[in-house]
Amino acid sequence: MSLPAVESEQPSASQLKRTFPVVNPATLEKIADVPVVEPDEVKIAVAKARDAFESWRGLPFQERAKILLALRNRVLDQEDAIIDTIVAETGKTRSEALSAEILYVCAAIDYYTKNAEEFLRDRVHRISLVLLKTKRVRTSHLPRGVVGIIAPWNFPLLMTLGESIPALMAGNAVVVKPSEYTPLSALLGQRLAEQSGLPKNLFQVVPGFGETGEALIDYADQIAFTGSVATGKKVMARAANTLKPVTLELGGKDPMIVLRDANLERAANGAVWGALSNSGQICMSVERVYVEEPVAEAFIARVVEKVKDLRQGIDTHFDVDVGSMTMSRQLAVVEDHVADAIAKGARILVGGKRNPDLPGLFFEPTVLVDVDHSMKIMTEETFGPVIPIMRAKDAPEAMRLANDSRYGLNSSIWTRDKDKARSLARRMESGGVCINDCLVNYLATEVPFGGVKESGIGFRHGEGGIQKYCFVQTVLEDRLGLRREINWYPYSRKFSKLLSRALKVLYHSRWTRKFRP
Ligand code: NAD
């Protein structure tokens, strides 16, 4: 297994430099010491990024695309080394590193290199106001400068390099603050980007803790934050000091509704995969299940049977289903939620504790029943390998329970009645809804993904997912070059009377009804 060497970019005070350890959560072995980038160094990094931005913004889209496509080839050529790094610092399975992280980076490069030019194309507008008929008006999407990306630990390549692709294609420089638990994948991404011809300092990674993130908020021109609700609120407050544009992609408590006419085999397989992949550490994991009473028994039995068959462990050959969790603090949250549920009457059907046969942060895939909304497991983000299943009297009750949450990221409805599912989806208070499916909507880079309520502000993907890394500039040009316009000085009674009449003809419904279609 080859892990990337980690070097400091600021050699002058290297002996004094603070470092932090990166630990493999599956083995509990230390795998690297990474230098902290302090707030004053973030300021320097952003300044260097801004210099790099000046020439990058001037490149035609095709030139930017050429370099990002070279990066994609390099990612594919270095697949094994990337998977080794991701797995070593997260404890996830090799299959998940490949099928979520590497796949996503390739898909994002593919989509935005093909479409950026069209999405950011200048547009000339027809202005309806008569006074402005002699003007030419054009809008442009222009890069903001240095985009600061603050990332969580659950997808350390996807959330750093992957998230940077639209910002870079739009002509920005990017400075990434990775999670202090998983900085190695982002640092490897930086190295691959440089080797692929990305200009020096255009894509930088600044490892560190909260203060490093705060400094990035202060100095970058825009912030794309992905992480917890609690930190998201701090990020927004900090960004308010400089009125920095900020998008927040936050946590979820995603409901799954299984109706009585669902394909139970598919629903059970979906629940198990949707709740347990990445050890449940996905913002859009299935976090709670509501199943209609008549099929509850059969559905629960299938879920339990499938969970019992899962292989948990340290993955070396793509033959493990559930890896370790990534950080001990999150494992403690899972233990707390399970203990709280048990104390309030829930029952464990499988799992329910740390895996005693494995050395690292492994929590056994768990199924809980007899749960309700007095329990943390049904109301707060658990972010672990637990499937709590609650019985609902009927579909309306399941919908009411699904919407009884401060979160609103993703959700799923399982039924053979597609019309019913589509109609329920319109009442679901979440940014995404899957029908007879789960999780995969994240990989649909063509369509927006984002949360409502406390799950976030803004979205990624699609046309808006690159336009958000731009500001819109409107340029109005006079076409006739007259000595003066009729509404300029000096004001006159005559012109005002004329305008007053014209306004009535143009906008009063007595006239508009007569003359307008
Ligand atoms: P976190 O909020 O603890 O940390 C996220 C990042 O913010 C880290 O890099 C951290 O160092 C940094 N940070 C901490 N304090 C800061 C501050 N004061 N100012 C600026 N930056 C600061 O989140 P986490 O534990 O790393 O990630 C898990 C969370 O991320 C979960 O809630 C999950 O649902 C969410 N998430 C959401 C999405 C999405 O698309 N909505 C995707 C992945 C993860």
Coordinates of N, CA, C and O in Angstrom, one line a residue, residues 407-506:
Y407 N -34.3 18.5 9.6 CA -33.5 18.3 8.4 C -34.4 18.1 7.2 O -35.6 17.8 7.3
G408 N -33.8 18.2 6.0 CA -34.6 18.0 4.8 C -33.6 17.8 3.6 O -33.6 18.6 2.7
L409 N -32.8 16.7 3.7 CA -31.8 16.6 2.6 C -32.3 15.6 1.5 O -32.7 16.0 0.5
N410 N -32.4 14.3 1.9 CA -32.9 13.3 0.9 C -34.0 12.5 1.5 O -34.2 12.5 2.8
S411 N -34.6 11.7 0.7 CA -35.7 10.8 1.3 C -36.0 9.8 0.2 O -35.5 9.9 -0.9
S412 N -36.7 8.7 0.6 CA -37.1 7.8 -0.4 C -38.5 7.2 -0.1 O -38.9 7.1 1.0
I413 N -39.2 6.8 -1.2 CA -40.6 6.3 -1.1 C -40.6 5.0 -1.9 O -40.2 5.0 -3.1
W414 N -41.0 3.9 -1.3 CA -41.0 2.6 -2.0 C -42.4 2.1 -2.1 O -43.1 1.8 -1.2
T415 N -42.8 1.9 -3.4 CA -44.2 1.5 -3.7 C -44.2 1.1 -5.2 O -43.5 1.6 -5.9
R416 N -45.2 0.2 -5.5 CA -45.4 -0.1 -6.9 C -46.2 0.9 -7.6 O -46.3 1.0 -8.8
D417 N -46.9 1.8 -6.8 CA -47.8 2.8 -7.4 C -47.0 4.1 -7.6 O -46.9 4.9 -6.8
K418 N -46.5 4.2 -8.9 CA -45.7 5.3 -9.2 C -46.4 6.7 -9.0 O -45.8 7.7 -8.6
D419 N -47.7 6.7 -9.4 CA -48.4 8.0 -9.3 C -48.5 8.4 -7.9 O -48.4 9.6 -7.5
K420 N -48.8 7.4 -7.0 CA -48.9 7.8 -5.6 C -47.6 8.3 -5.1 O -47.5 9.2 -4.4
A421 N -46.5 7.6 -5.5 CA -45.2 8.0 -5.0 C -44.9 9.4 -5.5 O -44.4 10.2 -4.7
R422 N -45.2 9.7 -6.7 CA -44.9 11.1 -7.2 C -45.7 12.1 -6.5 O -45.2 13.2 -6.2
S423 N -46.9 11.8 -6.2 CA -47.8 12.8 -5.5 C -47.3 12.9 -4.0 O -47.2 14.0 -3.5
L424 N -46.9 11.8 -3.4 CA -46.3 12.0 -2.0 C -45.0 12.8 -2.1 O -44.7 13.6 -1.2
A425 N -44.2 12.5 -3.1 CA -42.9 13.2 -3.2 C -43.1 14.7 -3.2 O -42.3 15.5 -2.6
R426 N -44.2 15.2 -3.8 CA -44.4 16.7 -3.8 C -44.6 17.3 -2.4 O -44.5 18.5 -2.2
R427 N -45.0 16.4 -1.5 CA -45.3 16.9 -0.1 C -44.1 16.6 0.8 O -44.2 16.9 2.0
M428 N -43.1 15.9 0.3 CA -42.0 15.6 1.1 C -41.1 16.8 1.3 O -40.7 17.4 0.3
E429 N -40.7 17.1 2.5 CA -39.9 18.3 2.8 C -38.4 18.0 2.7 O -37.8 18.0 3.7
S430 N -38.0 17.7 1.5 CA -36.5 17.4 1.3 C -36.1 17.8 0.0 O -36.9 17.7 -1.0
G431 N -34.8 18.1 -0.2 CA -34.3 18.6 -1.4 C -34.3 17.5 -2.5 O -34.4 17.8 -3.7
G432 N -34.1 16.2 -2.1 CA -34.1 15.1 -3.0 C -35.1 14.0 -2.6 O -35.3 13.8 -1.4
V433 N -35.8 13.4 -3.5 CA -36.6 12.2 -3.2 C -36.3 11.1 -4.2 O -36.2 11.4 -5.4
C434 N -36.1 9.9 -3.7 CA -35.9 8.8 -4.6 C -37.2 7.9 -4.6 O -37.7 7.7 -3.5
I435 N -37.6 7.4 -5.7 CA -38.7 6.5 -5.7 C -38.2 5.1 -6.0 O -37.5 4.9 -7.1
N436 N -38.4 4.2 -5.1 CA -37.8 2.8 -5.2 C -36.3 2.8 -5.4 O -35.8 2.0 -6.2
D437 N -35.7 3.8 -4.8 CA -34.2 3.8 -5.0 C -33.7 4.7 -3.8 O -34.5 5.3 -3.1
C438 N -32.4 4.8 -3.7 CA -31.8 5.6 -2.6 C -30.3 5.9 -3.0 O -29.7 5.3 -3.8
L439 N -29.8 7.0 -2.4 CA -28.4 7.4 -2.5 C -27.9 7.8 -3.9 O -27.2 8.8 -4.0
V440 N -28.3 7.1 -4.9 CA -27.6 7.3 -6.2 C -27.9 8.6 -6.8 O -27.2 9.0 -7.8
N441 N -28.9 9.4 -6.3 CA -29.2 10.7 -7.0 C -28.0 11.6 -6.8 O -27.9 12.6 -7.5
Y442 N -27.1 11.3 -5.8 CA -25.9 12.1 -5.7 C -25.0 12.1 -6.9 O -24.4 13.1 -7.3
L443 N -25.0 10.9 -7.6 CA -24.1 10.8 -8.7 C -24.7 11.4 -10.0 O -24.1 11.4 -11.1
A444 N -26.0 11.8 -10.0 CA -26.6 12.4 -11.2 C -26.1 13.9 -11.2 O -26.8 14.8 -10.8
T445 N -24.9 14.1 -11.8 CA -24.3 15.4 -11.7 C -25.1 16.5 -12.5 O -24.9 17.7 -12.4
E446 N -26.1 16.0 -13.4 CA -26.8 16.9 -14.2 C -27.9 17.7 -13.4 O -28.4 18.7 -13.9
V447 N -28.3 17.1 -12.3 CA -29.5 17.7 -11.6 C -29.1 18.2 -10.2 O -28.2 17.7 -9.5
P448 N -29.7 19.3 -9.7 CA -29.3 19.9 -8.4 C -29.4 18.9 -7.2 O -30.4 18.1 -7.2
F449 N -28.5 19.0 -6.3 CA -28.6 18.3 -5.1 C -28.3 19.2 -3.9 O -27.2 19.9 -3.9
G450 N -29.3 19.3 -3.0 CA -29.1 20.2 -1.9 C -30.2 20.0 -0.9 O -31.2 19.3 -1.2
G451 N -30.1 20.6 0.3 CA -31.1 20.4 1.3 C -32.0 21.6 1.6 O -31.7 22.7 1.2
V452 N -33.1 21.3 2.3 CA -33.9 22.4 2.8 C -33.9 22.3 4.3 O -33.2 21.5 4.9
K453 N -34.6 23.2 4.9 CA -34.6 23.3 6.4 C -33.1 23.4 6.9 O -32.3 24.1 6.2
E454 N -32.8 22.7 7.9 CA -31.4 22.9 8.4 C -30.4 22.0 7.7 O -29.2 21.9 8.1
S455 N -30.8 21.4 6.6 CA -29.8 20.6 5.8 C -29.0 21.5 4.8 O -28.1 20.9 4.2
G456 N -29.3 22.7 4.8 CA -28.4 23.6 4.0 C -29.0 24.7 3.2 O -30.2 24.9 3.2
I457 N -28.1 25.5 2.6 CA -28.5 26.6 1.8 C -27.7 26.5 0.5 O -26.5 26.4 0.5
G458 N -28.4 26.4 -0.7 CA -27.7 26.3 -1.9 C -27.7 24.8 -2.3 O -28.2 23.9 -1.6
F459 N -27.1 24.5 -3.5 CA -27.0 23.2 -4.0 C -25.8 23.0 -4.8 O -25.1 24.0 -5.2
R460 N -25.4 21.8 -5.1 CA -24.4 21.5 -6.1 C -25.0 20.8 -7.3 O -26.1 20.4 -7.3
H461 N -24.2 20.7 -8.3 CA -24.5 19.9 -9.6 C -25.4 20.7 -10.6 O -26.0 21.7 -10.2
G462 N -25.4 20.3 -11.8 CA -26.2 20.9 -12.8 C -25.7 22.3 -13.2 O -24.6 22.6 -12.8
E463 N -26.5 23.0 -14.0 CA -26.1 24.3 -14.5 C -25.8 25.2 -13.3 O -24.8 25.9 -13.3
G464 N -26.7 25.2 -12.3 CA -26.5 26.1 -11.1 C -25.3 25.7 -10.3 O -24.7 26.6 -9.6
G465 N -24.8 24.5 -10.4 CA -23.7 24.0 -9.6 C -22.4 24.6 -10.1 O -21.4 24.6 -9.4
I466 N -22.3 25.1 -11.3 CA -21.1 25.9 -11.8 C -21.4 27.4 -11.7 O -20.5 28.2 -11.4
Q467 N -22.7 27.8 -12.0 CA -23.0 29.2 -12.0 C -22.8 29.8 -10.6 O -22.5 31.0 -10.4
K468 N -22.9 28.9 -9.6 CA -22.8 29.5 -8.2 C -21.4 29.9 -7.9 O -21.1 30.7 -7.0
Y469 N -20.4 29.4 -8.7 CA -19.0 29.8 -8.5 C -18.7 31.1 -9.3 O -17.5 31.4 -9.6
C470 N -19.7 31.8 -9.7 CA -19.5 33.0 -10.6 C -20.3 34.1 -10.0 O -21.3 33.9 -9.2
F471 N -20.0 35.3 -10.3 CA -20.9 36.4 -10.1 C -21.5 36.8 -11.5 O -20.9 36.6 -12.5
V472 N -22.7 37.3 -11.4 CA -23.3 37.7 -12.7 C -23.1 39.2 -13.0 O -23.4 40.0 -12.1
Q473 N -22.5 39.5 -14.1 CA -22.3 40.9 -14.4 C -23.2 41.3 -15.6 O -23.3 40.5 -16.6
T474 N -23.9 42.4 -15.4 CA -24.8 42.9 -16.5 C -24.1 44.1 -17.1 O -23.8 45.1 -16.4
V475 N -24.0 44.1 -18.4 CA -23.4 45.2 -19.1 C -24.4 45.8 -20.1 O -24.9 45.1 -20.9
L476 N -24.7 47.1 -19.9 CA -25.6 47.8 -20.7 C -24.9 48.8 -21.6 O -24.1 49.5 -21.1
E477 N -25.2 48.7 -22.9 CA -24.5 49.6 -23.8 C -25.5 50.5 -24.6 O -26.5 49.9 -25.1
D478 N -25.2 51.8 -24.7 CA -26.0 52.6 -25.5 C -25.6 52.4 -27.0 O -24.5 52.2 -27.3
R479 N -26.7 52.3 -27.9 CA -26.3 52.0 -29.2 C -26.4 53.2 -30.2 O -25.8 53.2 -31.2
L480 N -27.1 54.3 -29.8 CA -27.3 55.4 -30.7 C -26.4 56.6 -30.6 O -26.1 57.3 -31.5
G481 N -25.9 56.8 -29.4 CA -25.0 57.9 -29.2 C -25.6 59.3 -29.3 O -24.9 60.2 -29.9
L482 N -26.9 59.5 -28.9 CA -27.5 60.8 -29.0 C -26.9 61.8 -28.1 O -26.2 61.4 -27.1
R483 N -27.1 63.0 -28.3 CA -26.5 64.0 -27.4 C -27.0 63.8 -26.0 O -26.3 64.0 -25.0
R484 N -28.3 63.5 -25.8 CA -28.8 63.2 -24.5 C -30.1 62.4 -24.6 O -30.7 62.3 -25.7
E485 N -30.4 61.7 -23.6 CA -31.7 60.9 -23.6 C -32.8 61.8 -23.1 O -32.6 62.7 -22.4
I486 N -34.1 61.4 -23.4 CA -35.2 62.2 -23.1 C -35.5 62.3 -21.6 O -36.1 63.2 -21.1
N487 N -35.0 61.3 -20.9 CA -35.3 61.3 -19.4 C -34.1 61.9 -18.6 O -34.1 61.9 -17.4
W488 N -33.1 62.4 -19.3 CA -32.0 63.1 -18.6 C -32.4 64.6 -18.3 O -33.5 65.0 -18.7
Y489 N -31.5 65.3 -17.7 CA -31.8 66.8 -17.4 C -31.8 67.5 -18.7 O -31.1 67.2 -19.7
P490 N -32.5 68.6 -18.8 CA -33.4 69.2 -17.8 C -34.8 68.5 -17.9 O -35.3 68.1 -18.9
Y491 N -35.4 68.2 -16.7 CA -36.7 67.6 -16.6 C -37.7 68.6 -17.1 O -37.5 69.8 -17.0
S492 N -38.8 68.1 -17.7 CA -39.8 69.0 -18.2 C -41.2 68.5 -17.9 O -41.4 67.3 -17.8
R493 N -42.1 69.4 -17.8 CA -43.6 69.1 -17.6 C -44.1 68.3 -18.8 O -44.8 67.3 -18.7
K494 N -43.6 68.7 -20.0 CA -44.1 68.1 -21.3 C -43.7 66.6 -21.3 O -44.6 65.7 -21.5
F495 N -42.5 66.3 -20.9 CA -42.1 64.9 -21.0 C -42.8 64.1 -19.9 O -43.2 63.0 -20.1
S496 N -43.0 64.7 -18.7 CA -43.6 64.0 -17.6 C -45.1 63.6 -18.0 O -45.6 62.6 -17.7
K497 N -45.8 64.6 -18.6 CA -47.2 64.3 -19.1 C -47.2 63.2 -20.1 O -48.0 62.3 -20.0
L498 N -46.3 63.3 -21.0 CA -46.2 62.2 -22.0 C -46.0 60.8 -21.4 O -46.6 59.9 -21.7
L499 N -45.1 60.8 -20.5 CA -44.7 59.6 -19.8 C -45.9 59.0 -19.0 O -46.2 57.9 -19.0
S500 N -46.6 60.0 -18.3 CA -47.8 59.6 -17.5 C -48.8 58.9 -18.4 O -49.4 57.9 -18.1
R501 N -49.1 59.5 -19.6 CA -50.0 58.9 -20.5 C -49.5 57.5 -21.0 O -50.3 56.5 -21.1
A502 N -48.3 57.5 -21.4 CA -47.7 56.3 -21.9 C -47.8 55.2 -20.9 O -48.1 54.0 -21.2
L503 N -47.6 55.5 -19.6 CA -47.6 54.5 -18.5 C -49.0 53.8 -18.5 O -49.1 52.6 -18.4
K504 N -50.0 54.7 -18.6 CA -51.4 54.1 -18.6 C -51.7 53.2 -19.7 O -52.2 52.2 -19.6
V505 N -51.2 53.7 -20.9 CA -51.5 52.8 -22.1 C -50.7 51.5 -22.0 O -51.2 50.4 -22.3
L506 N -49.5 51.6 -21.4 CA -48.7 50.4 -21.4 C -49.1 49.5 -20.3 O -49.1 48.2 -20.4

